[in-house]
């Protein structure tokens, strides 16, 4: 009798088979068991389970072990639960991969009515034939980085940046002219409103520039990405609306572009939550040094500190800013970074420039809504 157990998916199938073998009807079995015929029919169709008591009665009627019926019933009920279990596992995988609710709120994916549609939406968003494997962000191997270094929200943010960057026209990137072009870009750091020219200046360098408001509860300042070997992208969040933060982050990411660094998105690049030098990787230390050097000649700043510090008056900082042709807030930011000023000092010089930047840059968030760029 046990040999036939594996042939059937449910107790009902086994019961129907045994009835045919004996040429019994459901009514015959109902009479034998002294049960209503309806209860036999419900077991056959799977609408009613086989209880231990019923298993004993069936084993007496067919001459087999009650365990046969109990095990078949248990296996059948587990098989009914399995698809739901798989659905839960897949949904958990998708929610681990991406911040689904936030992406729907921002209009990055549609509000899916089923698990299958959600999976399709995420495959489309991440431009992947399958989302079972780890998703790499960098297009070129030497610019990709370990996906385990970032969280789901940062990953989605970076992919949104790449989507947006594909919609931007830019000159062909020329590494040999990078330093020369950076000198031209530096001229825009003297006045807040000049930040509106950053996007076009970078496009002329062959670098696509996008601004994306961070997803909820996500810290990210910027990222250096590549669409292909010759198409670099700088993405920034502008979460700190301060001139010093913006320019330092921009210069930091441009250093990653220059060196084609294998670097994850950057977090806490400025302010008192910035990691100590000892906690930074060599790549991040170099990018920070490049950013500081790009904005202010370190020898000039050191000389200013020796001559003026610690009595940093607003007038002396403004004079130095005029001579260096840079906004005073950037000098204040570097003095704070060096520990010459507290992070509470001269906060009014750290003016906001986000509105200037986003007015002429492709922006998602901060009051700007973009349509789906992938369809």
CSV table of C-alpha atoms in Angstrom, one decimal:
chain,number,residue,atom,x,y,z
A,1,UNK,CA,0.0,0.0,0.0
A,2,UNK,CA,2.9,2.4,0.8
A,3,UNK,CA,4.1,2.0,-2.7
A,4,UNK,CA,1.1,3.8,-4.1
A,5,UNK,CA,1.4,6.8,-1.7
A,6,UNK,CA,4.0,8.5,-3.8
A,7,UNK,CA,1.8,8.3,-6.9
A,8,UNK,CA,-0.8,10.7,-5.4
A,9,UNK,CA,-0.7,14.4,-4.6
A,10,UNK,CA,-3.6,14.2,-2.1
A,11,UNK,CA,-5.6,11.8,0.1
A,12,UNK,CA,-8.5,12.5,-2.2
A,13,UNK,CA,-6.6,11.1,-5.2
A,14,UNK,CA,-5.6,8.0,-3.3
A,15,UNK,CA,-9.1,7.5,-2.0
A,16,UNK,CA,-10.6,7.8,-5.5
A,17,UNK,CA,-8.0,5.2,-6.8
A,18,UNK,CA,-8.8,2.7,-4.0
A,19,UNK,CA,-12.6,3.1,-4.6
A,20,UNK,CA,-12.1,2.3,-8.3
A,21,UNK,CA,-10.0,-0.7,-7.4
A,22,UNK,CA,-12.8,-2.1,-5.3
A,23,UNK,CA,-15.5,-1.0,-7.6
A,24,UNK,CA,-17.0,1.0,-4.7
A,25,UNK,CA,-19.0,4.2,-5.0
A,26,UNK,CA,-18.6,7.1,-2.6
A,27,UNK,CA,-22.0,6.1,-1.2
A,28,UNK,CA,-20.7,2.6,-0.6
A,29,UNK,CA,-17.8,3.9,1.5
A,30,UNK,CA,-20.1,6.3,3.3
A,31,UNK,CA,-22.3,3.4,4.3
A,32,UNK,CA,-19.2,1.3,5.4
A,33,UNK,CA,-17.9,4.2,7.6
A,34,UNK,CA,-21.4,5.2,8.7
A,35,UNK,CA,-20.8,8.8,7.5
A,36,UNK,CA,-22.7,11.1,5.2
A,37,UNK,CA,-21.8,10.7,1.5
A,38,UNK,CA,-21.0,14.4,1.4
A,39,UNK,CA,-18.1,14.0,3.8
A,40,UNK,CA,-16.6,11.3,1.5
A,41,UNK,CA,-17.0,13.6,-1.5
A,42,UNK,CA,-15.3,16.5,0.3
A,43,UNK,CA,-12.3,14.3,1.1
A,44,UNK,CA,-12.0,13.2,-2.5
A,45,UNK,CA,-12.1,16.8,-3.8
A,46,UNK,CA,-9.7,18.0,-1.1
A,47,UNK,CA,-12.2,20.3,0.5
A,48,UNK,CA,-12.0,18.4,3.8
A,49,UNK,CA,-8.9,17.1,5.4
A,50,UNK,CA,-8.2,13.7,6.8
A,51,UNK,CA,-8.1,13.8,10.6
A,52,UNK,CA,-6.4,11.1,12.7
A,53,UNK,CA,-9.9,9.6,13.4
A,54,UNK,CA,-10.7,9.5,9.7
A,55,UNK,CA,-7.3,8.0,9.0
A,56,UNK,CA,-8.1,5.1,11.4
A,57,UNK,CA,-11.5,4.5,9.8
A,58,UNK,CA,-10.1,4.6,6.3
A,59,UNK,CA,-7.3,2.2,7.2
A,60,UNK,CA,-9.8,-0.2,8.7
A,61,UNK,CA,-11.9,0.0,5.5
A,62,UNK,CA,-9.0,-0.5,3.1
A,63,UNK,CA,-6.7,-2.6,5.2
A,64,UNK,CA,-3.7,-0.3,5.4
A,65,UNK,CA,-1.9,1.7,8.0
A,66,UNK,CA,-3.4,4.9,9.4
A,67,UNK,CA,0.0,6.5,9.0
A,68,UNK,CA,-0.5,6.2,5.2
A,69,UNK,CA,-3.4,8.6,5.3
A,70,UNK,CA,-1.8,11.0,7.9
A,71,UNK,CA,1.4,11.3,6.0
A,72,UNK,CA,-0.4,11.8,2.7
A,73,UNK,CA,-2.6,14.5,4.3
A,74,UNK,CA,0.4,16.3,5.8
A,75,UNK,CA,2.3,16.2,2.6
A,76,UNK,CA,-0.7,17.6,0.6
A,77,UNK,CA,-1.3,20.4,3.1
A,78,UNK,CA,2.4,21.4,2.9
A,79,UNK,CA,2.3,21.4,-0.9
A,80,UNK,CA,-0.5,23.9,-0.7
A,81,UNK,CA,1.5,26.2,1.5
A,82,UNK,CA,4.7,26.0,-0.6
A,83,UNK,CA,3.7,28.5,-3.3
A,84,UNK,CA,2.8,31.0,-0.6
A,85,UNK,CA,6.2,30.4,1.0
A,86,UNK,CA,8.0,30.9,-2.3
A,87,UNK,CA,6.0,34.1,-2.8
A,88,UNK,CA,7.0,35.4,0.7
A,89,UNK,CA,10.7,34.5,0.0
A,90,UNK,CA,10.6,36.3,-3.4
A,91,UNK,CA,8.9,39.4,-2.0
A,92,UNK,CA,11.5,39.5,0.8
A,93,UNK,CA,14.2,39.3,-1.8
A,94,UNK,CA,12.7,42.1,-3.8
A,95,UNK,CA,12.3,44.4,-0.8
A,96,UNK,CA,15.9,43.6,0.3
A,97,UNK,CA,17.1,44.5,-3.2
A,98,UNK,CA,15.3,47.8,-3.4
A,99,UNK,CA,13.3,50.4,-1.2
A,100,UNK,CA,10.1,49.6,-3.0
A,101,UNK,CA,7.7,51.9,-1.2
A,102,UNK,CA,10.1,54.9,-1.6
A,103,UNK,CA,10.7,54.2,-5.3
A,104,UNK,CA,7.0,54.1,-5.9
A,105,UNK,CA,6.5,57.4,-4.0
A,106,UNK,CA,9.2,59.0,-6.1
A,107,UNK,CA,7.7,57.7,-9.3
A,108,UNK,CA,10.7,55.5,-10.2
A,109,UNK,CA,8.6,52.4,-10.5
A,110,UNK,CA,4.9,51.8,-10.8
A,111,UNK,CA,2.8,50.7,-7.8
A,112,UNK,CA,2.6,47.0,-8.7
A,113,UNK,CA,-0.6,45.0,-8.1
A,114,UNK,CA,1.2,41.7,-8.0
A,115,UNK,CA,4.5,40.1,-7.2
A,116,UNK,CA,5.1,39.3,-10.8
A,117,UNK,CA,4.6,42.9,-11.9
A,118,UNK,CA,6.8,44.2,-9.1
A,119,UNK,CA,9.6,41.9,-10.2
A,120,UNK,CA,9.2,43.1,-13.8
A,121,UNK,CA,9.3,46.7,-12.7
A,122,UNK,CA,12.5,46.2,-10.8
A,123,UNK,CA,14.1,44.2,-13.6
A,124,UNK,CA,13.3,47.1,-15.9
A,125,UNK,CA,14.5,49.8,-13.4
A,126,UNK,CA,17.9,48.0,-12.8
A,127,UNK,CA,18.1,47.1,-16.5
A,128,UNK,CA,18.7,43.4,-15.6
A,129,UNK,CA,17.4,40.2,-17.3
A,130,UNK,CA,17.3,38.7,-13.8
A,131,UNK,CA,17.5,40.1,-10.3
A,132,UNK,CA,18.4,36.8,-8.6
A,133,UNK,CA,22.1,37.7,-8.8
A,134,UNK,CA,24.0,40.7,-7.3
A,135,UNK,CA,23.5,43.9,-9.3
A,136,UNK,CA,26.6,45.8,-10.2
A,137,UNK,CA,26.4,49.6,-10.7
A,138,UNK,CA,29.4,50.4,-12.7
A,139,UNK,CA,29.2,49.8,-16.4
A,140,UNK,CA,32.9,49.4,-17.0
A,141,UNK,CA,34.7,46.7,-14.9
A,142,UNK,CA,37.3,49.1,-13.6
A,143,UNK,CA,34.7,51.5,-12.4
A,144,UNK,CA,32.4,49.0,-10.7
A,145,UNK,CA,32.6,48.2,-7.0
A,146,UNK,CA,31.4,45.5,-4.7
A,147,UNK,CA,27.6,45.8,-4.4
A,148,UNK,CA,27.9,44.6,-0.8
A,149,UNK,CA,29.4,48.0,0.1
A,150,UNK,CA,26.1,49.9,-0.4
A,151,UNK,CA,22.6,49.5,0.9
A,152,UNK,CA,19.4,49.1,-1.2
A,153,UNK,CA,18.5,52.8,-1.2
A,154,UNK,CA,22.0,53.9,-2.3
A,155,UNK,CA,21.9,51.3,-5.1
A,156,UNK,CA,18.6,52.5,-6.3
A,157,UNK,CA,19.8,56.1,-6.1
A,158,UNK,CA,22.8,55.3,-8.3
A,159,UNK,CA,20.8,53.5,-10.9
A,160,UNK,CA,18.4,56.5,-11.1
A,161,UNK,CA,21.5,58.6,-11.7
A,162,UNK,CA,22.5,56.5,-14.6
A,163,UNK,CA,19.0,56.6,-16.1
A,164,UNK,CA,19.0,60.4,-15.9
A,165,UNK,CA,22.5,60.7,-17.3
A,166,UNK,CA,21.6,58.8,-20.4
A,167,UNK,CA,19.2,61.6,-21.2
A,168,UNK,CA,21.9,64.3,-21.2
A,169,UNK,CA,24.0,65.3,-24.3
A,170,UNK,CA,27.7,65.8,-23.5
A,171,UNK,CA,30.9,66.3,-25.4
A,172,UNK,CA,33.2,63.3,-25.8
A,173,UNK,CA,35.3,62.9,-22.6
A,174,UNK,CA,38.9,63.8,-23.1
A,175,UNK,CA,41.2,62.8,-20.2
A,176,UNK,CA,44.1,64.7,-21.5
A,177,UNK,CA,42.2,68.0,-21.1
A,178,UNK,CA,40.8,67.2,-17.6
A,179,UNK,CA,43.1,69.5,-15.6
A,180,UNK,CA,42.8,72.3,-18.0
A,181,UNK,CA,39.0,72.1,-17.9
A,182,UNK,CA,39.1,71.9,-14.1
A,183,UNK,CA,40.7,75.3,-14.0
A,184,UNK,CA,37.8,76.8,-16.0
A,185,UNK,CA,35.3,75.1,-13.7
A,186,UNK,CA,37.1,76.5,-10.6
A,187,UNK,CA,36.1,80.1,-11.7
A,188,UNK,CA,32.5,79.3,-11.0
A,189,UNK,CA,33.2,78.9,-7.3
A,190,UNK,CA,33.4,82.7,-6.6
A,191,UNK,CA,29.7,83.5,-6.6
A,192,UNK,CA,26.7,81.4,-5.5
A,193,UNK,CA,24.7,82.1,-8.7
A,194,UNK,CA,27.5,80.9,-10.9
A,195,UNK,CA,26.5,77.4,-9.7
A,196,UNK,CA,23.8,77.4,-12.3
A,197,UNK,CA,26.5,77.0,-15.0
A,198,UNK,CA,28.0,73.9,-13.5
A,199,UNK,CA,26.0,71.4,-15.5
A,200,UNK,CA,26.8,72.9,-18.9
A,201,UNK,CA,30.5,73.4,-17.9
A,202,UNK,CA,30.7,69.7,-17.0
A,203,UNK,CA,28.9,68.6,-20.2
A,204,UNK,CA,31.5,70.5,-22.2
A,205,UNK,CA,34.1,68.4,-20.4
A,206,UNK,CA,32.3,65.2,-21.4
A,207,UNK,CA,30.9,64.7,-17.9
A,208,UNK,CA,27.2,64.3,-17.3
A,209,UNK,CA,25.9,65.9,-14.1
A,210,UNK,CA,22.7,65.0,-12.3
A,211,UNK,CA,21.1,66.0,-8.9
A,212,UNK,CA,19.0,63.5,-7.1
A,213,UNK,CA,17.4,64.1,-3.7
A,214,UNK,CA,18.2,61.2,-1.4
A,215,UNK,CA,15.6,58.6,-0.6
A,216,UNK,CA,14.1,58.8,2.9
A,217,UNK,CA,16.4,57.9,5.7
A,218,UNK,CA,19.4,57.5,3.3
A,219,UNK,CA,22.7,59.3,3.6
A,220,UNK,CA,24.5,59.9,0.4
A,221,UNK,CA,26.4,62.9,-0.9
A,222,UNK,CA,27.5,61.9,-4.3
A,223,UNK,CA,28.9,59.2,-6.7
A,224,UNK,CA,31.2,58.9,-9.6
A,225,UNK,CA,29.7,56.5,-12.2
A,226,UNK,CA,30.3,55.5,-15.8
A,227,UNK,CA,27.8,54.7,-18.5
A,228,UNK,CA,30.6,53.2,-20.5
A,229,UNK,CA,34.4,53.6,-20.8
A,230,UNK,CA,34.1,57.1,-22.2
A,231,UNK,CA,31.0,58.5,-20.5
A,232,UNK,CA,31.6,59.6,-16.9
A,233,UNK,CA,28.7,60.7,-14.6
A,234,UNK,CA,28.8,62.8,-11.4
A,235,UNK,CA,25.7,62.4,-9.3
A,236,UNK,CA,25.1,64.6,-6.3
A,237,UNK,CA,22.3,64.7,-3.7
A,238,UNK,CA,22.9,68.3,-2.5
A,239,UNK,CA,21.4,67.2,0.9
A,240,UNK,CA,23.5,69.9,2.6
A,241,UNK,CA,22.5,73.1,1.0
A,242,UNK,CA,25.8,74.9,1.6
A,243,UNK,CA,28.3,76.3,-0.8
A,244,UNK,CA,31.3,74.7,0.9
A,245,UNK,CA,29.7,71.2,1.0
A,246,UNK,CA,28.5,71.4,-2.6
A,247,UNK,CA,31.9,72.4,-4.1
A,248,UNK,CA,33.9,70.0,-1.9
A,249,UNK,CA,31.6,67.1,-2.9
A,250,UNK,CA,31.7,68.0,-6.6
A,251,UNK,CA,35.5,68.2,-6.6
A,252,UNK,CA,35.8,65.0,-4.6
A,253,UNK,CA,33.7,63.1,-7.2
A,254,UNK,CA,35.6,64.7,-10.0
A,255,UNK,CA,38.8,63.3,-8.5
A,256,UNK,CA,37.2,59.8,-8.6
A,257,UNK,CA,36.5,60.4,-12.3
A,258,UNK,CA,40.0,61.6,-13.1
A,259,UNK,CA,41.6,58.5,-11.5
A,260,UNK,CA,38.8,56.1,-12.6
A,261,UNK,CA,38.6,55.0,-9.0
A,262,UNK,CA,36.9,51.8,-7.9
A,263,UNK,CA,34.8,53.7,-5.3
A,264,UNK,CA,31.4,53.3,-3.8
A,265,UNK,CA,29.0,56.3,-3.3
A,266,UNK,CA,30.3,58.9,-0.8
A,267,UNK,CA,28.6,59.6,2.5
A,268,UNK,CA,29.4,62.3,5.1
A,269,UNK,CA,32.1,64.1,3.0
A,270,UNK,CA,31.8,67.3,5.1
A,271,UNK,CA,30.9,68.4,8.6
A,272,UNK,CA,31.5,67.0,12.0
A,273,UNK,CA,30.3,63.5,11.1
A,274,UNK,CA,33.0,63.2,8.5
A,275,UNK,CA,35.2,60.1,9.1
A,276,UNK,CA,38.7,60.7,10.4
A,277,UNK,CA,41.6,60.5,8.1
A,278,UNK,CA,42.7,57.2,9.7
A,279,UNK,CA,39.2,55.7,8.9
A,280,UNK,CA,39.3,56.6,5.2
A,281,UNK,CA,40.6,54.5,2.4
A,282,UNK,CA,43.6,55.7,0.5
A,283,UNK,CA,41.3,56.5,-2.5
A,284,UNK,CA,39.0,58.6,-0.3
A,285,UNK,CA,42.0,60.5,1.3
A,286,UNK,CA,43.4,61.3,-2.1
A,287,UNK,CA,40.0,62.5,-3.4
A,288,UNK,CA,39.6,64.8,-0.3
A,289,UNK,CA,43.1,66.1,-0.8
A,290,UNK,CA,42.4,66.7,-4.5
A,291,UNK,CA,39.2,68.5,-3.7
A,292,UNK,CA,40.8,70.8,-1.1
A,293,UNK,CA,43.7,71.6,-3.5
A,294,UNK,CA,41.3,72.3,-6.4
A,295,UNK,CA,39.4,74.9,-4.4
A,296,UNK,CA,42.3,76.5,-2.5
A,297,UNK,CA,46.1,76.3,-2.9
A,298,UNK,CA,47.1,74.5,0.4
A,299,UNK,CA,50.2,76.6,0.7
A,300,UNK,CA,48.2,79.8,0.4
A,301,UNK,CA,45.7,78.6,3.0
A,302,UNK,CA,48.5,77.5,5.4
A,303,UNK,CA,50.1,80.9,5.0
A,304,UNK,CA,46.8,82.6,5.8
A,305,UNK,CA,46.4,80.4,8.9
A,306,UNK,CA,49.9,81.3,10.1
A,307,UNK,CA,49.4,85.1,9.6
A,308,UNK,CA,45.8,85.4,10.8
A,309,UNK,CA,44.9,82.5,13.1
A,310,UNK,CA,43.3,82.1,15.5
A,311,UNK,CA,41.8,85.6,15.1
A,312,UNK,CA,39.8,84.9,12.0
A,313,UNK,CA,37.7,88.0,11.4
A,314,UNK,CA,35.1,88.2,8.7
A,315,UNK,CA,37.0,91.1,7.1
A,316,UNK,CA,40.3,89.1,6.9
A,317,UNK,CA,38.4,86.1,5.4
A,318,UNK,CA,36.7,88.3,2.8
A,319,UNK,CA,40.0,89.8,1.8
A,320,UNK,CA,41.6,86.4,1.4
A,321,UNK,CA,38.6,85.2,-0.6
A,322,UNK,CA,38.8,88.2,-2.9
A,323,UNK,CA,42.5,87.5,-3.5
A,324,UNK,CA,41.9,83.8,-4.1
A,325,UNK,CA,38.8,84.5,-6.3
A,326,UNK,CA,36.6,82.2,-4.3
A,327,UNK,CA,33.5,82.5,-2.1
A,328,UNK,CA,34.3,83.2,1.6
A,329,UNK,CA,32.1,80.3,2.6
A,330,UNK,CA,34.5,77.8,1.0
A,331,UNK,CA,37.4,79.3,3.0
A,332,UNK,CA,35.3,79.0,6.2
A,333,UNK,CA,34.5,75.4,5.3
A,334,UNK,CA,38.2,74.5,4.8
A,335,UNK,CA,39.1,76.2,8.1
A,336,UNK,CA,36.5,74.2,9.8
A,337,UNK,CA,37.8,71.0,8.2
A,338,UNK,CA,41.3,71.8,9.5
A,339,UNK,CA,40.0,72.5,13.0
A,340,UNK,CA,40.8,76.2,12.8
A,341,UNK,CA,37.2,77.2,13.2
A,342,UNK,CA,34.4,75.4,15.0
A,343,UNK,CA,31.5,74.1,12.9
A,344,UNK,CA,29.3,76.7,14.5
A,345,UNK,CA,31.4,79.6,13.5
A,346,UNK,CA,30.4,82.0,10.6
A,347,UNK,CA,27.5,79.8,9.5
A,348,UNK,CA,26.0,82.7,7.6
A,349,UNK,CA,28.9,82.5,5.1
A,350,UNK,CA,27.9,78.9,4.1
A,351,UNK,CA,25.1,80.1,1.8
A,352,UNK,CA,22.8,77.8,0.0
A,353,UNK,CA,23.2,77.2,-3.7
A,354,UNK,CA,21.0,74.2,-4.3
A,355,UNK,CA,18.3,76.3,-6.1
A,356,UNK,CA,21.0,77.8,-8.4
A,357,UNK,CA,22.3,74.3,-9.2
A,358,UNK,CA,19.0,72.6,-9.8
A,359,UNK,CA,17.7,75.5,-12.0
A,360,UNK,CA,19.9,74.4,-14.9
A,361,UNK,CA,20.7,70.8,-14.0
A,362,UNK,CA,18.7,67.6,-14.6
A,363,UNK,CA,17.2,67.1,-11.1
A,364,UNK,CA,15.0,64.5,-9.5
A,365,UNK,CA,13.5,65.7,-6.2
A,366,UNK,CA,13.9,69.0,-4.4
A,367,UNK,CA,10.7,70.1,-6.0
A,368,UNK,CA,11.5,68.7,-9.4
A,369,UNK,CA,9.6,65.7,-10.8
A,370,UNK,CA,10.9,63.7,-13.7
A,371,UNK,CA,8.9,61.3,-15.9
A,372,UNK,CA,9.9,57.7,-16.2
A,373,UNK,CA,13.1,57.9,-18.3
A,374,UNK,CA,13.4,54.1,-19.0
A,375,UNK,CA,10.2,53.5,-21.1
